[in-house]
JSON list of C-alpha atoms in Angstrom, two decimals:
[
{"chain": "A", "resi": 1, "resn": "GLN", "atom": "CA", "xyz": [-5.36, -18.10, -6.34]},
{"chain": "A", "resi": 2, "resn": "ARG", "atom": "CA", "xyz": [-3.35, -19.11, -3.37]},
{"chain": "A", "resi": 3, "resn": "ARG", "atom": "CA", "xyz": [0.30, -19.82, -3.97]},
{"chain": "A", "resi": 4, "resn": "VAL", "atom": "CA", "xyz": [3.03, -20.28, -1.42]},
{"chain": "A", "resi": 5, "resn": "HIS", "atom": "CA", "xyz": [6.54, -19.14, -2.32]},
{"chain": "A", "resi": 6, "resn": "GLY", "atom": "CA", "xyz": [9.61, -19.63, -0.17]},
{"chain": "A", "resi": 7, "resn": "LEU", "atom": "CA", "xyz": [11.40, -16.31, 0.02]},
{"chain": "A", "resi": 8, "resn": "ASP", "atom": "CA", "xyz": [14.08, -15.04, 2.38]},
{"chain": "A", "resi": 9, "resn": "LEU", "atom": "CA", "xyz": [13.48, -11.62, 3.87]},
{"chain": "A", "resi": 10, "resn": "ASN", "atom": "CA", "xyz": [16.54, -9.53, 4.67]},
{"chain": "A", "resi": 11, "resn": "VAL", "atom": "CA", "xyz": [15.43, -7.39, 7.63]},
{"chain": "A", "resi": 12, "resn": "ALA", "atom": "CA", "xyz": [18.28, -4.94, 7.03]},
{"chain": "A", "resi": 13, "resn": "GLU", "atom": "CA", "xyz": [16.79, -3.89, 3.66]},
{"chain": "A", "resi": 14, "resn": "PRO", "atom": "CA", "xyz": [13.79, -1.57, 3.19]},
{"chain": "A", "resi": 15, "resn": "PRO", "atom": "CA", "xyz": [10.34, -2.83, 2.22]},
{"chain": "A", "resi": 16, "resn": "ALA", "atom": "CA", "xyz": [10.88, -1.48, -1.34]},
{"chain": "A", "resi": 17, "resn": "THR", "atom": "CA", "xyz": [13.52, -4.17, -1.93]},
{"chain": "A", "resi": 18, "resn": "PHE", "atom": "CA", "xyz": [11.19, -6.90, -0.68]},
{"chain": "A", "resi": 19, "resn": "ARG", "atom": "CA", "xyz": [8.38, -5.56, -2.86]},
{"chain": "A", "resi": 20, "resn": "ALA", "atom": "CA", "xyz": [10.70, -5.63, -5.89]},
{"chain": "A", "resi": 21, "resn": "GLN", "atom": "CA", "xyz": [11.52, -9.29, -5.14]},
{"chain": "A", "resi": 22, "resn": "LEU", "atom": "CA", "xyz": [7.81, -10.08, -4.93]},
{"chain": "A", "resi": 23, "resn": "PHE", "atom": "CA", "xyz": [7.22, -8.33, -8.26]},
{"chain": "A", "resi": 24, "resn": "ALA", "atom": "CA", "xyz": [9.93, -10.43, -9.91]},
{"chain": "A", "resi": 25, "resn": "LEU", "atom": "CA", "xyz": [8.42, -13.60, -8.42]},
{"chain": "A", "resi": 26, "resn": "THR", "atom": "CA", "xyz": [4.69, -12.96, -8.92]},
{"chain": "A", "resi": 27, "resn": "GLY", "atom": "CA", "xyz": [4.35, -10.22, -11.56]},
{"chain": "A", "resi": 28, "resn": "VAL", "atom": "CA", "xyz": [2.19, -8.12, -9.20]},
{"chain": "A", "resi": 29, "resn": "PRO", "atom": "CA", "xyz": [3.28, -4.48, -9.65]},
{"chain": "A", "resi": 30, "resn": "VAL", "atom": "CA", "xyz": [4.57, -2.75, -6.53]},
{"chain": "A", "resi": 31, "resn": "GLU", "atom": "CA", "xyz": [1.76, -0.17, -6.56]},
{"chain": "A", "resi": 32, "resn": "ARG", "atom": "CA", "xyz": [-0.85, -2.97, -6.39]},
{"chain": "A", "resi": 33, "resn": "GLN", "atom": "CA", "xyz": [0.83, -4.97, -3.63]},
{"chain": "A", "resi": 34, "resn": "LYS", "atom": "CA", "xyz": [-0.86, -5.15, -0.25]},
{"chain": "A", "resi": 35, "resn": "LEU", "atom": "CA", "xyz": [1.28, -7.02, 2.27]},
{"chain": "A", "resi": 36, "resn": "MET", "atom": "CA", "xyz": [-0.03, -8.33, 5.57]},
{"chain": "A", "resi": 37, "resn": "CYS", "atom": "CA", "xyz": [1.59, -10.44, 8.26]},
{"chain": "A", "resi": 38, "resn": "LYS", "atom": "CA", "xyz": [-0.28, -11.61, 11.33]},
{"chain": "A", "resi": 39, "resn": "GLY", "atom": "CA", "xyz": [1.91, -10.87, 14.32]},
{"chain": "A", "resi": 40, "resn": "GLY", "atom": "CA", "xyz": [4.61, -9.20, 12.19]},
{"chain": "A", "resi": 41, "resn": "TRP", "atom": "CA", "xyz": [3.09, -5.76, 11.78]},
{"chain": "A", "resi": 42, "resn": "LYS", "atom": "CA", "xyz": [-0.28, -4.11, 12.19]},
{"chain": "A", "resi": 43, "resn": "GLY", "atom": "CA", "xyz": [-2.44, -3.72, 9.07]},
{"chain": "A", "resi": 44, "resn": "MET", "atom": "CA", "xyz": [-0.75, -3.40, 5.70]},
{"chain": "A", "resi": 45, "resn": "LEU", "atom": "CA", "xyz": [2.98, -2.88, 5.31]},
{"chain": "A", "resi": 46, "resn": "LYS", "atom": "CA", "xyz": [3.91, 0.77, 4.85]},
{"chain": "A", "resi": 47, "resn": "ASP", "atom": "CA", "xyz": [6.82, 1.84, 2.65]},
{"chain": "A", "resi": 48, "resn": "ASP", "atom": "CA", "xyz": [8.52, 3.65, 5.54]},
{"chain": "A", "resi": 49, "resn": "SER", "atom": "CA", "xyz": [8.41, 0.59, 7.82]},
{"chain": "A", "resi": 50, "resn": "ASP", "atom": "CA", "xyz": [11.54, -0.92, 9.33]},
{"chain": "A", "resi": 51, "resn": "PHE", "atom": "CA", "xyz": [11.72, -4.73, 9.29]},
{"chain": "A", "resi": 52, "resn": "SER", "atom": "CA", "xyz": [14.41, -4.80, 11.97]},
{"chain": "A", "resi": 53, "resn": "SER", "atom": "CA", "xyz": [11.99, -3.29, 14.53]},
{"chain": "A", "resi": 54, "resn": "MET", "atom": "CA", "xyz": [9.28, -5.90, 13.80]},
{"chain": "A", "resi": 55, "resn": "THR", "atom": "CA", "xyz": [8.71, -9.23, 15.52]},
{"chain": "A", "resi": 56, "resn": "LEU", "atom": "CA", "xyz": [9.20, -11.54, 12.53]},
{"chain": "A", "resi": 57, "resn": "LYS", "atom": "CA", "xyz": [9.94, -15.23, 13.07]},
{"chain": "A", "resi": 58, "resn": "ASP", "atom": "CA", "xyz": [11.57, -17.83, 10.84]},
{"chain": "A", "resi": 59, "resn": "GLY", "atom": "CA", "xyz": [8.99, -19.42, 8.56]},
{"chain": "A", "resi": 60, "resn": "GLN", "atom": "CA", "xyz": [6.38, -16.75, 9.23]},
{"chain": "A", "resi": 61, "resn": "GLN", "atom": "CA", "xyz": [3.92, -16.24, 6.39]},
{"chain": "A", "resi": 62, "resn": "ILE", "atom": "CA", "xyz": [3.44, -12.88, 4.72]},
{"chain": "A", "resi": 63, "resn": "MET", "atom": "CA", "xyz": [0.31, -12.54, 2.62]},
{"chain": "A", "resi": 64, "resn": "LEU", "atom": "CA", "xyz": [0.44, -10.64, -0.66]},
{"chain": "A", "resi": 65, "resn": "MET", "atom": "CA", "xyz": [-2.84, -9.42, -2.08]},
{"chain": "A", "resi": 66, "resn": "GLY", "atom": "CA", "xyz": [-2.87, -7.95, -5.57]},
{"chain": "A", "resi": 67, "resn": "THR", "atom": "CA", "xyz": [-3.30, -8.83, -9.20]},
{"chain": "A", "resi": 68, "resn": "ALA", "atom": "CA", "xyz": [-0.81, -8.88, -12.02]},
{"chain": "A", "resi": 69, "resn": "GLU", "atom": "CA", "xyz": [-3.48, -8.38, -14.69]},
{"chain": "A", "resi": 70, "resn": "VAL", "atom": "CA", "xyz": [-4.46, -4.91, -15.73]},
{"chain": "A", "resi": 71, "resn": "VAL", "atom": "CA", "xyz": [-8.16, -4.24, -15.30]},
{"chain": "A", "resi": 72, "resn": "VAL", "atom": "CA", "xyz": [-9.55, -2.95, -18.57]},
{"chain": "A", "resi": 73, "resn": "ALA", "atom": "CA", "xyz": [-12.49, -0.58, -18.57]},
{"chain": "A", "resi": 74, "resn": "PRO", "atom": "CA", "xyz": [-15.55, -1.86, -20.46]},
{"chain": "A", "resi": 75, "resn": "GLU", "atom": "CA", "xyz": [-16.00, -0.60, -24.01]},
{"chain": "A", "resi": 76, "resn": "THR", "atom": "CA", "xyz": [-19.60, 0.41, -23.39]},
{"chain": "A", "resi": 77, "resn": "LYS", "atom": "CA", "xyz": [-20.84, 1.84, -20.13]},
{"chain": "A", "resi": 78, "resn": "THR", "atom": "CA", "xyz": [-23.28, -0.35, -18.21]},
{"chain": "A", "resi": 79, "resn": "VAL", "atom": "CA", "xyz": [-26.67, 1.30, -17.79]},
{"chain": "A", "resi": 80, "resn": "PHE", "atom": "CA", "xyz": [-29.03, -0.04, -15.14]},
{"chain": "A", "resi": 81, "resn": "VAL", "atom": "CA", "xyz": [-32.79, 0.04, -15.57]},
{"chain": "A", "resi": 82, "resn": "GLU", "atom": "CA", "xyz": [-33.13, 2.01, -12.34]},
{"chain": "A", "resi": 83, "resn": "ASP", "atom": "CA", "xyz": [-31.05, 4.81, -13.90]},
{"chain": "A", "resi": 84, "resn": "MET", "atom": "CA", "xyz": [-33.09, 5.00, -17.12]},
{"chain": "A", "resi": 85, "resn": "THR", "atom": "CA", "xyz": [-36.08, 7.21, -17.81]},
{"chain": "A", "resi": 86, "resn": "GLN", "atom": "CA", "xyz": [-39.40, 5.54, -18.68]},
{"chain": "A", "resi": 87, "resn": "GLU", "atom": "CA", "xyz": [-38.89, 6.48, -22.33]},
{"chain": "A", "resi": 88, "resn": "GLU", "atom": "CA", "xyz": [-35.46, 4.81, -22.39]},
{"chain": "A", "resi": 89, "resn": "VAL", "atom": "CA", "xyz": [-36.88, 1.66, -20.78]},
{"chain": "A", "resi": 90, "resn": "ALA", "atom": "CA", "xyz": [-39.66, 1.56, -23.38]},
{"chain": "A", "resi": 91, "resn": "GLN", "atom": "CA", "xyz": [-37.14, 1.99, -26.22]},
{"chain": "A", "resi": 92, "resn": "SER", "atom": "CA", "xyz": [-34.93, -0.79, -24.89]},
{"chain": "A", "resi": 93, "resn": "GLY", "atom": "CA", "xyz": [-37.79, -3.27, -25.17]},
{"chain": "A", "resi": 94, "resn": "SER", "atom": "CA", "xyz": [-36.79, -5.03, -21.95]},
{"chain": "A", "resi": 95, "resn": "VAL", "atom": "CA", "xyz": [-39.45, -6.79, -19.92]},
{"chain": "A", "resi": 96, "resn": "LEU", "atom": "CA", "xyz": [-39.04, -6.33, -16.21]},
{"chain": "A", "resi": 97, "resn": "PRO", "atom": "CA", "xyz": [-39.95, -9.10, -13.77]},
{"chain": "A", "resi": 98, "resn": "ALA", "atom": "CA", "xyz": [-42.92, -8.61, -11.49]},
{"chain": "A", "resi": 99, "resn": "GLY", "atom": "CA", "xyz": [-42.21, -6.54, -8.43]},
{"chain": "A", "resi": 100, "resn": "PHE", "atom": "CA", "xyz": [-42.48, -3.20, -6.71]},
{"chain": "A", "resi": 101, "resn": "THR", "atom": "CA", "xyz": [-40.52, -0.04, -7.33]},
{"chain": "A", "resi": 102, "resn": "ASN", "atom": "CA", "xyz": [-37.68, -0.03, -4.80]},
{"chain": "A", "resi": 103, "resn": "ILE", "atom": "CA", "xyz": [-38.33, 2.62, -2.17]},
{"chain": "A", "resi": 104, "resn": "GLY", "atom": "CA", "xyz": [-35.65, 1.71, 0.32]},
{"chain": "A", "resi": 105, "resn": "ASN", "atom": "CA", "xyz": [-35.76, -1.80, 1.71]},
{"chain": "A", "resi": 106, "resn": "THR", "atom": "CA", "xyz": [-38.49, -3.19, -0.60]},
{"chain": "A", "resi": 107, "resn": "CYS", "atom": "CA", "xyz": [-35.77, -5.02, -2.55]},
{"chain": "A", "resi": 108, "resn": "TYR", "atom": "CA", "xyz": [-36.09, -7.85, -0.01]},
{"chain": "A", "resi": 109, "resn": "LEU", "atom": "CA", "xyz": [-39.81, -8.13, -0.70]},
{"chain": "A", "resi": 110, "resn": "ASN", "atom": "CA", "xyz": [-39.13, -8.00, -4.44]},
{"chain": "A", "resi": 111, "resn": "SER", "atom": "CA", "xyz": [-36.64, -10.86, -4.27]},
{"chain": "A", "resi": 112, "resn": "THR", "atom": "CA", "xyz": [-39.13, -12.94, -2.26]},
{"chain": "A", "resi": 113, "resn": "LEU", "atom": "CA", "xyz": [-41.88, -12.31, -4.83]},
{"chain": "A", "resi": 114, "resn": "GLN", "atom": "CA", "xyz": [-39.54, -13.26, -7.66]},
{"chain": "A", "resi": 115, "resn": "CYS", "atom": "CA", "xyz": [-38.69, -16.52, -5.87]},
{"chain": "A", "resi": 116, "resn": "TYR", "atom": "CA", "xyz": [-42.38, -17.29, -5.36]},
{"chain": "A", "resi": 117, "resn": "ARG", "atom": "CA", "xyz": [-42.99, -16.64, -9.07]},
{"chain": "A", "resi": 118, "resn": "LYS", "atom": "CA", "xyz": [-40.67, -19.55, -9.93]},
{"chain": "A", "resi": 119, "resn": "ILE", "atom": "CA", "xyz": [-42.69, -22.09, -7.91]},
{"chain": "A", "resi": 120, "resn": "PRO", "atom": "CA", "xyz": [-44.90, -23.78, -10.55]},
{"chain": "A", "resi": 121, "resn": "GLU", "atom": "CA", "xyz": [-47.46, -25.12, -8.04]},
{"chain": "A", "resi": 122, "resn": "LEU", "atom": "CA", "xyz": [-48.01, -21.69, -6.50]},
{"chain": "A", "resi": 123, "resn": "ARG", "atom": "CA", "xyz": [-48.15, -19.97, -9.87]},
{"chain": "A", "resi": 124, "resn": "ASP", "atom": "CA", "xyz": [-50.66, -22.51, -11.27]},
{"chain": "A", "resi": 125, "resn": "GLY", "atom": "CA", "xyz": [-52.76, -22.39, -8.12]},
{"chain": "A", "resi": 126, "resn": "LEU", "atom": "CA", "xyz": [-53.03, -18.61, -8.30]},
{"chain": "A", "resi": 127, "resn": "ARG", "atom": "CA", "xyz": [-54.01, -18.77, -11.98]},
{"chain": "A", "resi": 128, "resn": "GLU", "atom": "CA", "xyz": [-56.73, -21.33, -11.27]},
{"chain": "A", "resi": 129, "resn": "TYR", "atom": "CA", "xyz": [-58.09, -19.52, -8.24]},
{"chain": "A", "resi": 130, "resn": "SER", "atom": "CA", "xyz": [-61.49, -17.96, -8.74]},
{"chain": "A", "resi": 131, "resn": "ALA", "atom": "CA", "xyz": [-62.00, -14.77, -6.79]},
{"chain": "A", "resi": 132, "resn": "THR", "atom": "CA", "xyz": [-65.72, -15.44, -6.47]},
{"chain": "A", "resi": 133, "resn": "GLY", "atom": "CA", "xyz": [-65.66, -18.91, -5.06]},
{"chain": "A", "resi": 134, "resn": "GLY", "atom": "CA", "xyz": [-64.46, -20.76, -2.06]},
{"chain": "A", "resi": 135, "resn": "ASP", "atom": "CA", "xyz": [-61.89, -20.58, 0.61]},
{"chain": "A", "resi": 136, "resn": "PHE", "atom": "CA", "xyz": [-58.50, -19.73, -0.90]},
{"chain": "A", "resi": 137, "resn": "ALA", "atom": "CA", "xyz": [-56.48, -21.41, 1.87]},
{"chain": "A", "resi": 138, "resn": "HIS", "atom": "CA", "xyz": [-58.27, -24.76, 1.39]},
{"chain": "A", "resi": 139, "resn": "SER", "atom": "CA", "xyz": [-58.41, -24.70, -2.41]},
{"chain": "A", "resi": 140, "resn": "PHE", "atom": "CA", "xyz": [-54.99, -26.37, -2.70]}
]
């Protein structure tokens, strides 16, 4: 969410005071605040920075990145099929889509095959194709 707040920055005070003002305004805890200002300072604002030595201008925007909500860990751990043994996969009863076992960069080929599988005309044509007869390219 992008919100713009008008806030006066007192360059004589330390960044901790400015961070406290931002917390009161936005609810983003100080430890989760990442402050950036194009042309004001390089990278993210450090706690030991000195505003009076920076080149800040009137009306300059300072960007705050952070979230006020606490991220809650999931109640059950997510288990991916790739991390399961074959016995665990069989017990789960899940049906995997057609594809190859990923051995590096075959994931790109897998995604292409899965896209092709969703094209009804291609799928039907392959089902109807007889391996014993005719030219495959001209049978469509």
